[in-house]
Amino acid sequence: MKKILLFASALLLTISVEAQIKRPQPQPGPMPTVHVKKPQEFTMKNGLKVMVVEDHKLPRVSYMLTIDTPPYVEGDKAGVSSLTSAVVGNGTTKTSKEKFNDEIDFLGANVSFWNTGASASGLSKYSSRLLELMAEGSLNPLFAQDEFDKAKQQAIEGLKADEKSVASVAGRVTDALLYGKDHPNGEFVTEQSLNNVTLGDVKQNYATFFVPENAYLVVVGDVNFKDVKKQVEKLFKGWKKASAPVATYPEAKDVAKTQVDFVDMPNAVQSEIALVNTVNLKLTDKDYFAGLIANQILGGGGEGRLFLNLREAHGWTYGAYSSLGSGKYTSKFKSSASVRNVVTDSAVVEFVKEIQKIRTEPVTQAELDLAKAKYIGNFVMETQKPGTIASFALRTKTQSLPADFYENYIKSIEAVTVEDVQRVANKYFKADNQRIVIVGKGADVAGTLDRLGYPVNYYDPFANSVEKPVFKKAAPAGVTSKTVIENFINAIGGEKKLKEVKSLSVASKGSMQGMELTMTQKQTNKGQSMMSLNGMGMEIMKQVVTPSMGYAVQQGQKQDLTGDDLKEAQESSKLFDELDDLKNADSFELTGIETFNGEEVYVLKKDKSTVYYSVATGFKVAATEVVEAQGQTFEMTSTYGDYKEVKGIKIAHATSLPLGPGMSLELKVSEVKINEGVSDADFK
Amino acid sequence: MRKSLTALASALLISSVAVAQKVEFEEYTLDNGLHVVLHQDKSAPVVVTSVMYHVGAKDENPERTGFAHFFEHLLFEGTENIARGEWFKLVTSNGGHNNANTSDDRTYYYEVFPSNNLELAIWMESDRLLQPVINQIGVDTQNEVVKEEKRLRVDNSPYGNWITEVKKNLFKKHPYRWAPIGSMDHLDAATLEEFRAFNKKFYVPNNAVLVIAGDIEFNQTKELVEKYFGVIKRGADVPKVNIQEDAITQPIIATAEDPNIQIPMYITAYRTPSMKTRDARVLDMISSYLSGGKSSPMYKKIVDEKKMALQLFAFNYAQEDYGMYLIAGLPMGDTTREALQSEIDAEITKLQTELISERDYQKLQNDFENRYVNGNSNLESLAENLASNYLLYGDINLINEEINIYRSITREEIRDVAKKYLNSNSRLLLDYVPAKDESAK
């Protein structure tokens, strides 16, 4: 009997090993605390505060010098601080730029400088040399005229490149309106203000603000406090005691009642929407952690309500997020997204709805738990990164945090309740005092904004108030799609002349990210077309279309055009397509007169394309195509200008070619050949 | 000037003697053969839990290539306790992230969590080893995913196949002759039983190392490891590949076509010894010297000055049984293979006959030391280094001692190793060229 039992239990045992083993999912342990290494500190007579965290796990060291400069207004010299950043670090009064950089390279180290600080990191065996290099670059910068000129030129080019960028105009206007142009956060750099800055101003900026009174040097790594102290005292002894002036500027004020602020950018293919209000939320405020979580739930990421609503449920945008600023100075709460033109007003409605909802209804416990888990997870991963010890130590000083702020961070997050979230949402997400800044294409968008029920104000791209522009007006009587097309044909030479053209070859030049590009376009009246873009001695892009086939080659990948793609390409490959359009002029809809780049234009629409013809000259100014890719809709706009006569026909000599959303290639025509230089071999 | 530089260099040399890094760890083996490595670092409340299995593409049946990589996908399908599709949700909703990857030599899985989820991570990884669900739905799903991955990374990607072509030509017997992505026909032909058999053969505790690194307590962690991994039964001993290639005595000349490219890639490839050997380390230094960065001699001369190539790179592809030393260039304009080759060969010959300068040597040392130190600076890479040092290199202490190998490599050795392996009679010259245009015919 006993034997049988034994046998049975042995059998059971084998069964339980072979069969599935049910093991419940473990519950998380108590939330961990972050053990932030406490720095050893000393303060020099000139005011420089030094914090050293010895960390001997790896033989490396990092130095970070930060000057905690109170914000100031740069005024008509806006850009002086960024130019100062660009100039410091390019050599010192003792060492040439080449020699200085060569040594850093040799050491395998990273060293950089900016207008209010410097950093250096590398192997700890070079710790003293690294500190010497950083001190030398910080305290004896070389202000060379050529480096200054170069930096200024680059800054101006940068501004120009951004001129038509809807996103950067949106950023500029949003801050200028929210804070005011006379506020450090609201002012912006212009070509004019950059041109006002001289090398002398840069030197002055450095002399005024690169001072030790509110400077912190944080040293982390495999070093010894005593050695560091000795060396820092020696190297930074000559840094003369001074403090940066505390600037005064008007305080930013929220609007009394929520309003829409609209900026017209006729080239916009998406509207940039930002709902903003100012925030004064210190890291030491009792609302701080609840604020982080409330923002996380509203729009902190892919699980945020804004994302789930505007992207997942409606598919209007690639992403919608919110952010809540904090710190010892005024910052902002912002909810934003880039959405398709036609859904601009609907998107605003959903933004407002979500902000109202988190203010009036308690969030669910599940949402709160997920937001905390994500937030804590992210925070914890952050603490693991090199550099975090230094930034914690620094922020503890500059934001006057209690010594155990980061130790208690997770606990503080955990303590946030559903009620806290609602309370802080009411306090900081100021639904009734927001500016809803929209930058977009007025002709498509502006008409819908009045429906939102808020006052609507209009601004130019530099945040200057303007009268409500006329975005669209009716074409005068007698003007039809047919007369517009006829007008264009006559303006460039007339139907007879155009029909004599058998082939057209246009070569143009442009540049992109410093790369010289050449483009060749060839077309015949037999429906053949070829376009090839070359740079750096190689072909970047090519497209060939004939009445029987078509293909495109991009970055080495060849793709045959088929079906509708081929048909579309063939249709747009006609030489002077207006000649054809004229026959079917009725298929175009003349929607009225709009403004394109400051010029009045007739707008002709057909399916997914829109063509703009100048009211004054009759020339074609631009054409756009609506393109769908990866679930997103884009408008690709080509522009045409500088029409010049070649063999009796006027050809646009300045064109721009769309390369993708927000990207275009500006081209200048270098050679035009009519009825020569083109053969069937070009279209193989 | 010269004098001051020499003085500087010697000052630097002196200061370099004292410092060394010390990554501490504990290691032990469970009764079922699972090797466990624990590293404690309480500086952040994070824990990395990883398992490296000693199975890679080289362990595959030549008729069933792609299995090892396929398993990397399959083993996220779920376990007896984790429902299908739940794995990733479980990770993110607990504040973590995870991933996996496969090479010719091994397959690696890991999770990173806030340290209060250590038990969750151990539970997940142990369940994956103990009782993964391998069924037809999972196989069919991942079959599609893997095909998509191949289309994306290999078939549609310019130059996506060049390493595969090099391996095919450099290895005739050894399973390094195929790539981890494997053959889609093989995967289509495989039965569910074959997948289960592969799992039973290789996914056993005695063929793996578990690394737990971060904010842990040793005793508690050991208890959890025993509780969750201890119940798993030891598997049969896992046979290791032992195939020797014949020496290459004649240059191998080959051509491969890629329909996605327009500019050819000219490849010079040498078969080199196992990454466990000292010579492989010297070859690491050689590649870094020749073409690491824009100030390296090969790059400077061929790309910058002579403008013969758009791009040029060299690297030592270190692996368990053999390595490959690869130099590849994209010619500029109408530069021929011969012209490019003669420039490359000139640099190699120079390396084989002259010593590199003292300053270049010291710069190289600095470069390797930086790389080494930063390579262990985050917990994720540290955990992976511990795992591969144990499992592949067979010496876990390399985590602290590897740098000493590089430090001890002399300028003379660099010259001699270049002479020994970078031999023009024992190499592959592969022209990786644009596919001939079918429509042009």
mmCIF file of N, CA, C and O in Angstrom, chain A residues 17-18 20-26 28-32 34-35 57-60 102 105-108 123 125-126 222 373 377 380-381 383-384 538-539 556-558, chain B residues 12 15-16 19 21 39 41 44-46 80-81 90 93 95 116-117 119 123 126-127 131 156 228 233 260-261 263 310 359 362-363 366 369-370 374 377 379 437 439:
data_model
loop_
_atom_site.group_PDB
_atom_site.id
_atom_site.type_symbol
_atom_site.label_atom_id
_atom_site.label_comp_id
_atom_site.label_asym_id
_atom_site.label_seq_id
_atom_site.Cartn_x
_atom_site.Cartn_y
_atom_site.Cartn_z
ATOM 1 N N VAL A 17 6.311 18.232 -13.319
ATOM 2 C CA VAL A 17 7.465 18.831 -13.987
ATOM 3 C C VAL A 17 7.177 18.981 -15.477
ATOM 4 O O VAL A 17 7.464 19.991 -16.086
ATOM 5 N N GLU A 18 6.566 17.972 -16.049
ATOM 6 C CA GLU A 18 6.311 18.005 -17.477
ATOM 7 C C GLU A 18 5.189 18.970 -17.843
ATOM 8 O O GLU A 18 5.254 19.653 -18.844
ATOM 9 N N GLN A 20 2.358 22.097 -17.501
ATOM 10 C CA GLN A 20 2.538 23.526 -17.328
ATOM 11 C C GLN A 20 2.587 23.879 -15.852
ATOM 12 O O GLN A 20 1.868 23.295 -15.055
ATOM 13 N N ILE A 21 3.415 24.802 -15.540
ATOM 14 C CA ILE A 21 3.518 25.246 -14.160
ATOM 15 C C ILE A 21 2.855 26.613 -14.068
ATOM 16 O O ILE A 21 3.283 27.565 -14.725
ATOM 17 N N LYS A 22 1.795 26.658 -13.285
ATOM 18 C CA LYS A 22 1.109 27.941 -13.110
ATOM 19 C C LYS A 22 1.878 28.757 -12.080
ATOM 20 O O LYS A 22 2.099 28.312 -10.955
ATOM 21 N N ARG A 23 2.290 29.906 -12.467
ATOM 22 C CA ARG A 23 2.997 30.770 -11.512
ATOM 23 C C ARG A 23 2.406 32.160 -11.657
ATOM 24 O O ARG A 23 2.453 32.733 -12.742
ATOM 25 N N PRO A 24 1.824 32.667 -10.592
ATOM 26 C CA PRO A 24 1.187 33.971 -10.713
ATOM 27 C C PRO A 24 2.214 35.060 -11.013
ATOM 28 O O PRO A 24 3.382 34.952 -10.634
ATOM 29 N N GLN A 25 1.760 36.096 -11.703
ATOM 30 C CA GLN A 25 2.638 37.222 -12.002
ATOM 31 C C GLN A 25 3.031 37.916 -10.698
ATOM 32 O O GLN A 25 2.172 38.289 -9.901
ATOM 33 N N PRO A 26 4.323 38.085 -10.467
ATOM 34 C CA PRO A 26 4.754 38.719 -9.209
ATOM 35 C C PRO A 26 4.288 40.164 -9.122
ATOM 36 O O PRO A 26 4.211 40.863 -10.127
ATOM 37 N N PRO A 28 4.878 44.058 -7.987
ATOM 38 C CA PRO A 28 6.081 44.892 -7.808
ATOM 39 C C PRO A 28 6.390 45.091 -6.325
ATOM 40 O O PRO A 28 5.474 45.123 -5.499
ATOM 41 N N GLY A 29 7.657 45.198 -6.008
ATOM 42 C CA GLY A 29 8.054 45.508 -4.641
ATOM 43 C C GLY A 29 7.772 46.970 -4.360
ATOM 44 O O GLY A 29 7.287 47.698 -5.232
ATOM 45 N N PRO A 30 8.097 47.403 -3.126
ATOM 46 C CA PRO A 30 7.907 48.816 -2.828
ATOM 47 C C PRO A 30 8.759 49.672 -3.769
ATOM 48 O O PRO A 30 9.834 49.254 -4.179
ATOM 49 N N MET A 31 8.225 50.848 -4.116
ATOM 50 C CA MET A 31 8.940 51.717 -5.033
ATOM 51 C C MET A 31 10.355 51.994 -4.524
ATOM 52 O O MET A 31 10.542 52.317 -3.352
ATOM 53 N N PRO A 32 11.331 51.875 -5.374
ATOM 54 C CA PRO A 32 12.703 52.115 -4.925
ATOM 55 C C PRO A 32 12.967 53.605 -4.729
ATOM 56 O O PRO A 32 12.236 54.436 -5.249
ATOM 57 N N VAL A 34 15.906 56.697 -5.062
ATOM 58 C CA VAL A 34 17.123 56.986 -5.814
ATOM 59 C C VAL A 34 18.184 57.440 -4.825
ATOM 60 O O VAL A 34 17.942 58.338 -4.024
ATOM 61 N N HIS A 35 19.311 56.766 -4.873
ATOM 62 C CA HIS A 35 20.402 57.195 -3.984
ATOM 63 C C HIS A 35 21.275 58.154 -4.751
ATOM 64 O O HIS A 35 22.091 57.740 -5.567
ATOM 65 N N LYS A 57 33.782 53.991 -10.079
ATOM 66 C CA LYS A 57 33.444 52.747 -10.788
ATOM 67 C C LYS A 57 34.167 52.655 -12.134
ATOM 68 O O LYS A 57 34.659 51.620 -12.514
ATOM 69 N N LEU A 58 34.221 53.762 -12.836
ATOM 70 C CA LEU A 58 34.885 53.753 -14.133
ATOM 71 C C LEU A 58 35.934 54.859 -14.174
ATOM 72 O O LEU A 58 35.738 55.926 -13.600
ATOM 73 N N PRO A 59 37.041 54.609 -14.872
ATOM 74 C CA PRO A 59 38.135 55.593 -14.877
ATOM 75 C C PRO A 59 37.874 56.765 -15.808
ATOM 76 O O PRO A 59 38.563 56.951 -16.795
ATOM 77 N N ARG A 60 36.842 57.535 -15.499
ATOM 78 C CA ARG A 60 36.575 58.681 -16.345
ATOM 79 C C ARG A 60 36.099 59.848 -15.478
ATOM 80 O O ARG A 60 35.765 59.667 -14.308
ATOM 81 N N ASP A 102 43.294 69.846 -31.782
ATOM 82 C CA ASP A 102 44.105 68.663 -32.035
ATOM 83 C C ASP A 102 44.403 67.926 -30.730
ATOM 84 O O ASP A 102 44.371 66.704 -30.665
ATOM 85 N N ASP A 105 41.336 66.054 -29.558
ATOM 86 C CA ASP A 105 41.185 64.880 -30.403
ATOM 87 C C ASP A 105 42.137 63.768 -29.971
ATOM 88 O O ASP A 105 41.768 62.604 -29.845
ATOM 89 N N PHE A 106 43.361 64.160 -29.729
ATOM 90 C CA PHE A 106 44.389 63.210 -29.313
ATOM 91 C C PHE A 106 43.999 62.514 -28.012
ATOM 92 O O PHE A 106 44.169 61.313 -27.843
ATOM 93 N N LEU A 107 43.445 63.272 -27.094
ATOM 94 C CA LEU A 107 43.053 62.707 -25.795
ATOM 95 C C LEU A 107 41.770 61.877 -25.907
ATOM 96 O O LEU A 107 41.400 61.179 -24.972
ATOM 97 N N GLY A 108 41.105 61.977 -27.035
ATOM 98 C CA GLY A 108 39.832 61.274 -27.193
ATOM 99 C C GLY A 108 38.755 61.875 -26.304
ATOM 100 O O GLY A 108 37.816 61.196 -25.902
ATOM 101 N N LEU A 123 38.890 60.454 -20.153
ATOM 102 C CA LEU A 123 39.502 59.502 -19.228
ATOM 103 C C LEU A 123 40.035 60.221 -18.000
ATOM 104 O O LEU A 123 40.615 61.295 -18.108
ATOM 105 N N LYS A 125 42.538 59.571 -16.308
ATOM 106 C CA LYS A 125 43.996 59.744 -16.239
ATOM 107 C C LYS A 125 44.413 61.081 -16.853
ATOM 108 O O LYS A 125 45.505 61.551 -16.635
ATOM 109 N N TYR A 126 43.542 61.670 -17.638
ATOM 110 C CA TYR A 126 43.825 63.001 -18.170
ATOM 111 C C TYR A 126 43.030 64.075 -17.441
ATOM 112 O O TYR A 126 42.840 65.179 -17.957
ATOM 113 N N ASP A 222 36.105 59.655 -11.479
ATOM 114 C CA ASP A 222 37.174 58.958 -10.784
ATOM 115 C C ASP A 222 38.289 59.947 -10.425
ATOM 116 O O ASP A 222 39.362 59.909 -11.012
ATOM 117 N N ALA A 373 3.426 54.822 -13.392
ATOM 118 C CA ALA A 373 4.381 53.768 -13.765
ATOM 119 C C ALA A 373 5.295 54.250 -14.884
ATOM 120 O O ALA A 373 6.511 54.070 -14.834
ATOM 121 N N GLY A 377 9.131 54.996 -14.338
ATOM 122 C CA GLY A 377 10.028 54.233 -15.206
ATOM 123 C C GLY A 377 10.996 55.145 -15.937
ATOM 124 O O GLY A 377 12.201 54.942 -15.912
ATOM 125 N N VAL A 380 13.503 56.768 -13.541
ATOM 126 C CA VAL A 380 14.498 55.816 -13.081
ATOM 127 C C VAL A 380 15.532 55.541 -14.171
ATOM 128 O O VAL A 380 16.735 55.492 -13.924
ATOM 129 N N MET A 381 15.056 55.383 -15.408
ATOM 130 C CA MET A 381 15.991 55.142 -16.515
ATOM 131 C C MET A 381 16.928 56.349 -16.673
ATOM 132 O O MET A 381 18.092 56.214 -16.993
ATOM 133 N N THR A 383 17.939 58.334 -14.300
ATOM 134 C CA THR A 383 18.941 58.401 -13.223
ATOM 135 C C THR A 383 20.135 57.524 -13.534
ATOM 136 O O THR A 383 21.206 57.688 -12.973
ATOM 137 N N GLN A 384 19.940 56.562 -14.429
ATOM 138 C CA GLN A 384 20.976 55.609 -14.758
ATOM 139 C C GLN A 384 22.012 56.218 -15.682
ATOM 140 O O GLN A 384 23.126 55.747 -15.793
ATOM 141 N N MET A 538 27.449 62.092 -58.339
ATOM 142 C CA MET A 538 26.567 60.947 -58.547
ATOM 143 C C MET A 538 25.125 61.367 -58.745
ATOM 144 O O MET A 538 24.746 62.487 -58.425
ATOM 145 N N GLU A 539 24.358 60.439 -59.277
ATOM 146 C CA GLU A 539 22.965 60.723 -59.532
ATOM 147 C C GLU A 539 22.161 60.460 -58.262
ATOM 148 O O GLU A 539 22.222 59.387 -57.684
ATOM 149 N N GLY A 556 19.655 55.085 -55.628
ATOM 150 C CA GLY A 556 20.051 53.769 -56.082
ATOM 151 C C GLY A 556 18.918 52.781 -56.237
ATOM 152 O O GLY A 556 19.105 51.690 -56.732
ATOM 153 N N GLN A 557 17.729 53.131 -55.770
ATOM 154 C CA GLN A 557 16.627 52.197 -55.881
ATOM 155 C C GLN A 557 15.751 52.546 -57.074
ATOM 156 O O GLN A 557 15.164 53.610 -57.124
ATOM 157 N N LYS A 558 15.645 51.608 -57.997
ATOM 158 C CA LYS A 558 14.841 51.858 -59.172
ATOM 159 C C LYS A 558 13.433 51.302 -58.957
ATOM 160 O O LYS A 558 13.264 50.214 -58.442
ATOM 161 N N LEU B 12 51.870 62.129 -20.158
ATOM 162 C CA LEU B 12 50.612 61.398 -20.202
ATOM 163 C C LEU B 12 50.833 59.924 -19.909
ATOM 164 O O LEU B 12 50.061 59.284 -19.219
ATOM 165 N N SER B 15 51.188 59.234 -16.199
ATOM 166 C CA SER B 15 49.969 59.296 -15.394
ATOM 167 C C SER B 15 49.028 58.138 -15.688
ATOM 168 O O SER B 15 48.076 57.897 -14.990
ATOM 169 N N SER B 16 49.296 57.389 -16.767
ATOM 170 C CA SER B 16 48.340 56.358 -17.151
ATOM 171 C C SER B 16 48.524 55.051 -16.395
ATOM 172 O O SER B 16 47.716 54.154 -16.512
ATOM 173 N N VAL B 19 45.670 53.989 -12.868
ATOM 174 C CA VAL B 19 44.224 53.763 -12.817
ATOM 175 C C VAL B 19 43.781 52.452 -13.460
ATOM 176 O O VAL B 19 44.280 52.052 -14.482
ATOM 177 N N GLN B 21 39.920 50.020 -13.807
ATOM 178 C CA GLN B 21 38.532 49.990 -13.393
ATOM 179 C C GLN B 21 38.237 48.672 -12.686
ATOM 180 O O GLN B 21 38.899 47.674 -12.894
ATOM 181 N N HIS B 39 25.659 41.576 -10.786
ATOM 182 C CA HIS B 39 26.469 42.785 -10.598
ATOM 183 C C HIS B 39 25.623 43.808 -9.854
ATOM 184 O O HIS B 39 24.496 44.102 -10.261
ATOM 185 N N ASP B 41 24.896 47.539 -8.549
ATOM 186 C CA ASP B 41 25.196 48.951 -8.716
ATOM 187 C C ASP B 41 23.995 49.716 -8.194
ATOM 188 O O ASP B 41 22.942 49.758 -8.816
ATOM 189 N N ALA B 44 21.593 53.782 -9.229
ATOM 190 C CA ALA B 44 20.280 54.111 -9.783
ATOM 191 C C ALA B 44 19.365 52.909 -9.563
ATOM 192 O O ALA B 44 19.815 51.775 -9.675
ATOM 193 N N PRO B 45 18.094 53.154 -9.264
ATOM 194 C CA PRO B 45 17.187 52.036 -8.973
ATOM 195 C C PRO B 45 16.706 51.323 -10.226
ATOM 196 O O PRO B 45 15.522 51.260 -10.504
ATOM 197 N N VAL B 46 17.653 50.815 -10.963
ATOM 198 C CA VAL B 46 17.354 50.167 -12.228
ATOM 199 C C VAL B 46 17.927 48.768 -12.193
ATOM 200 O O VAL B 46 18.964 48.542 -11.570
ATOM 201 N N GLU B 80 3.336 29.824 -20.899
ATOM 202 C CA GLU B 80 2.167 29.260 -20.219
ATOM 203 C C GLU B 80 1.498 30.284 -19.308
ATOM 204 O O GLU B 80 0.304 30.232 -19.071
ATOM 205 N N ASN B 81 2.296 31.206 -18.777
ATOM 206 C CA ASN B 81 1.727 32.194 -17.863
ATOM 207 C C ASN B 81 1.539 33.584 -18.459
ATOM 208 O O ASN B 81 0.908 34.442 -17.850
ATOM 209 N N LEU B 90 3.188 44.067 -20.753
ATOM 210 C CA LEU B 90 3.624 43.809 -19.386
ATOM 211 C C LEU B 90 4.865 44.652 -19.061
ATOM 212 O O LEU B 90 5.011 45.195 -17.970
ATOM 213 N N SER B 93 3.876 48.696 -19.168
ATOM 214 C CA SER B 93 3.003 49.165 -18.095
ATOM 215 C C SER B 93 3.686 49.057 -16.737
ATOM 216 O O SER B 93 3.176 49.564 -15.745
ATOM 217 N N GLY B 95 6.813 50.191 -16.451
ATOM 218 C CA GLY B 95 7.879 51.199 -16.507
ATOM 219 C C GLY B 95 9.185 50.717 -17.111
ATOM 220 O O GLY B 95 10.224 51.324 -16.879
ATOM 221 N N ASN B 116 12.212 47.648 -8.435
ATOM 222 C CA ASN B 116 11.169 46.934 -7.684
ATOM 223 C C ASN B 116 10.444 45.910 -8.553
ATOM 224 O O ASN B 116 9.600 45.173 -8.062
ATOM 225 N N ASN B 117 10.781 45.861 -9.824
ATOM 226 C CA ASN B 117 10.194 44.843 -10.690
ATOM 227 C C ASN B 117 11.180 43.743 -11.042
ATOM 228 O O ASN B 117 11.002 43.040 -12.034
ATOM 229 N N GLU B 119 11.543 40.886 -9.623
ATOM 230 C CA GLU B 119 10.903 39.569 -9.608
ATOM 231 C C GLU B 119 10.095 39.349 -10.890
ATOM 232 O O GLU B 119 10.089 38.252 -11.456
ATOM 233 N N TRP B 123 10.672 36.321 -13.413
ATOM 234 C CA TRP B 123 9.506 35.485 -13.745
ATOM 235 C C TRP B 123 9.324 35.381 -15.260
ATOM 236 O O TRP B 123 9.131 34.306 -15.816
ATOM 237 N N SER B 126 12.334 33.454 -16.934
ATOM 238 C CA SER B 126 12.370 32.029 -16.584
ATOM 239 C C SER B 126 11.216 31.293 -17.249
ATOM 240 O O SER B 126 11.357 30.160 -17.680
ATOM 241 N N ASP B 127 10.080 31.953 -17.367
ATOM 242 C CA ASP B 127 8.945 31.306 -18.026
ATOM 243 C C ASP B 127 9.223 31.102 -19.511
ATOM 244 O O ASP B 127 8.795 30.135 -20.115
ATOM 245 N N GLN B 131 8.714 27.290 -20.234
ATOM 246 C CA GLN B 131 7.508 26.838 -20.926
ATOM 247 C C GLN B 131 6.987 27.857 -21.947
ATOM 248 O O GLN B 131 5.889 28.379 -21.792
ATOM 249 N N ASN B 156 15.326 45.250 -49.712
ATOM 250 C CA ASN B 156 15.050 46.594 -50.210
ATOM 251 C C ASN B 156 16.084 47.608 -49.791
ATOM 252 O O ASN B 156 15.954 48.782 -50.053
ATOM 253 N N TYR B 228 12.629 30.670 -9.455
ATOM 254 C CA TYR B 228 12.036 30.670 -10.792
ATOM 255 C C TYR B 228 12.834 29.868 -11.819
ATOM 256 O O TYR B 228 12.264 29.227 -12.686
ATOM 257 N N LYS B 233 14.469 21.999 -15.853
ATOM 258 C CA LYS B 233 15.318 20.808 -15.955
ATOM 259 C C LYS B 233 16.506 21.042 -16.866
ATOM 260 O O LYS B 233 16.402 21.725 -17.885
ATOM 261 N N ASN B 260 19.551 47.338 -55.751
ATOM 262 C CA ASN B 260 19.193 48.588 -55.091
ATOM 263 C C ASN B 260 20.285 49.639 -55.108
ATOM 264 O O ASN B 260 20.163 50.659 -54.444
ATOM 265 N N ILE B 261 21.379 49.361 -55.790
ATOM 266 C CA ILE B 261 22.477 50.326 -55.731
ATOM 267 C C ILE B 261 22.854 50.823 -57.112
ATOM 268 O O ILE B 261 22.523 50.199 -58.119
ATOM 269 N N ILE B 263 26.135 52.688 -57.194
ATOM 270 C CA ILE B 263 27.585 52.803 -57.098
ATOM 271 C C ILE B 263 28.109 51.475 -56.555
ATOM 272 O O ILE B 263 27.593 50.978 -55.550
ATOM 273 N N LEU B 310 34.040 57.854 -52.304
ATOM 274 C CA LEU B 310 33.048 58.631 -51.580
ATOM 275 C C LEU B 310 33.113 58.271 -50.104
ATOM 276 O O LEU B 310 32.912 59.090 -49.229
ATOM 277 N N ARG B 359 53.080 59.086 -31.628
ATOM 278 C CA ARG B 359 51.898 59.875 -31.315
ATOM 279 C C ARG B 359 50.632 59.179 -31.798
ATOM 280 O O ARG B 359 49.636 59.135 -31.097
ATOM 281 N N GLN B 362 49.899 56.464 -29.373
ATOM 282 C CA GLN B 362 49.303 56.938 -28.119
ATOM 283 C C GLN B 362 47.847 57.364 -28.334
ATOM 284 O O GLN B 362 46.979 57.106 -27.505
ATOM 285 N N LYS B 363 47.571 57.974 -29.473
ATOM 286 C CA LYS B 363 46.209 58.382 -29.784
ATOM 287 C C LYS B 363 45.299 57.152 -29.883
ATOM 288 O O LYS B 363 44.164 57.146 -29.411
ATOM 289 N N ASN B 366 44.540 55.959 -26.466
ATOM 290 C CA ASN B 366 43.506 56.805 -25.855
ATOM 291 C C ASN B 366 42.134 56.456 -26.403
ATOM 292 O O ASN B 366 41.150 56.366 -25.661
ATOM 293 N N GLU B 369 40.942 53.173 -24.957
ATOM 294 C CA GLU B 369 40.613 53.285 -23.546
ATOM 295 C C GLU B 369 39.274 53.997 -23.369
ATOM 296 O O GLU B 369 38.441 53.583 -22.567
ATOM 297 N N ASN B 370 39.075 55.058 -24.134
ATOM 298 C CA ASN B 370 37.790 55.765 -24.085
ATOM 299 C C ASN B 370 36.644 54.848 -24.473
ATOM 300 O O ASN B 370 35.609 54.800 -23.834
ATOM 301 N N ASN B 374 33.722 53.792 -21.933
ATOM 302 C CA ASN B 374 32.345 54.171 -22.241
ATOM 303 C C ASN B 374 31.488 52.962 -22.579
ATOM 304 O O ASN B 374 30.277 52.977 -22.377
ATOM 305 N N SER B 377 29.774 51.983 -19.557
ATOM 306 C CA SER B 377 29.274 53.068 -18.726
ATOM 307 C C SER B 377 27.785 52.997 -18.497
ATOM 308 O O SER B 377 27.278 53.601 -17.567
ATOM 309 N N LEU B 379 24.392 50.450 -17.807
ATOM 310 C CA LEU B 379 24.115 49.141 -17.257
ATOM 311 C C LEU B 379 23.761 48.124 -18.343
ATOM 312 O O LEU B 379 24.117 46.956 -18.252
ATOM 313 N N ASP B 437 20.644 46.165 -65.502
ATOM 314 C CA ASP B 437 19.266 46.596 -65.702
ATOM 315 C C ASP B 437 18.562 45.718 -66.735
ATOM 316 O O ASP B 437 18.924 45.692 -67.894
ATOM 317 N N SER B 439 15.598 45.972 -68.007
ATOM 318 C CA SER B 439 14.811 46.680 -69.013
ATOM 319 C C SER B 439 15.681 47.308 -70.092
ATOM 320 O O SER B 439 15.215 47.649 -71.165
#
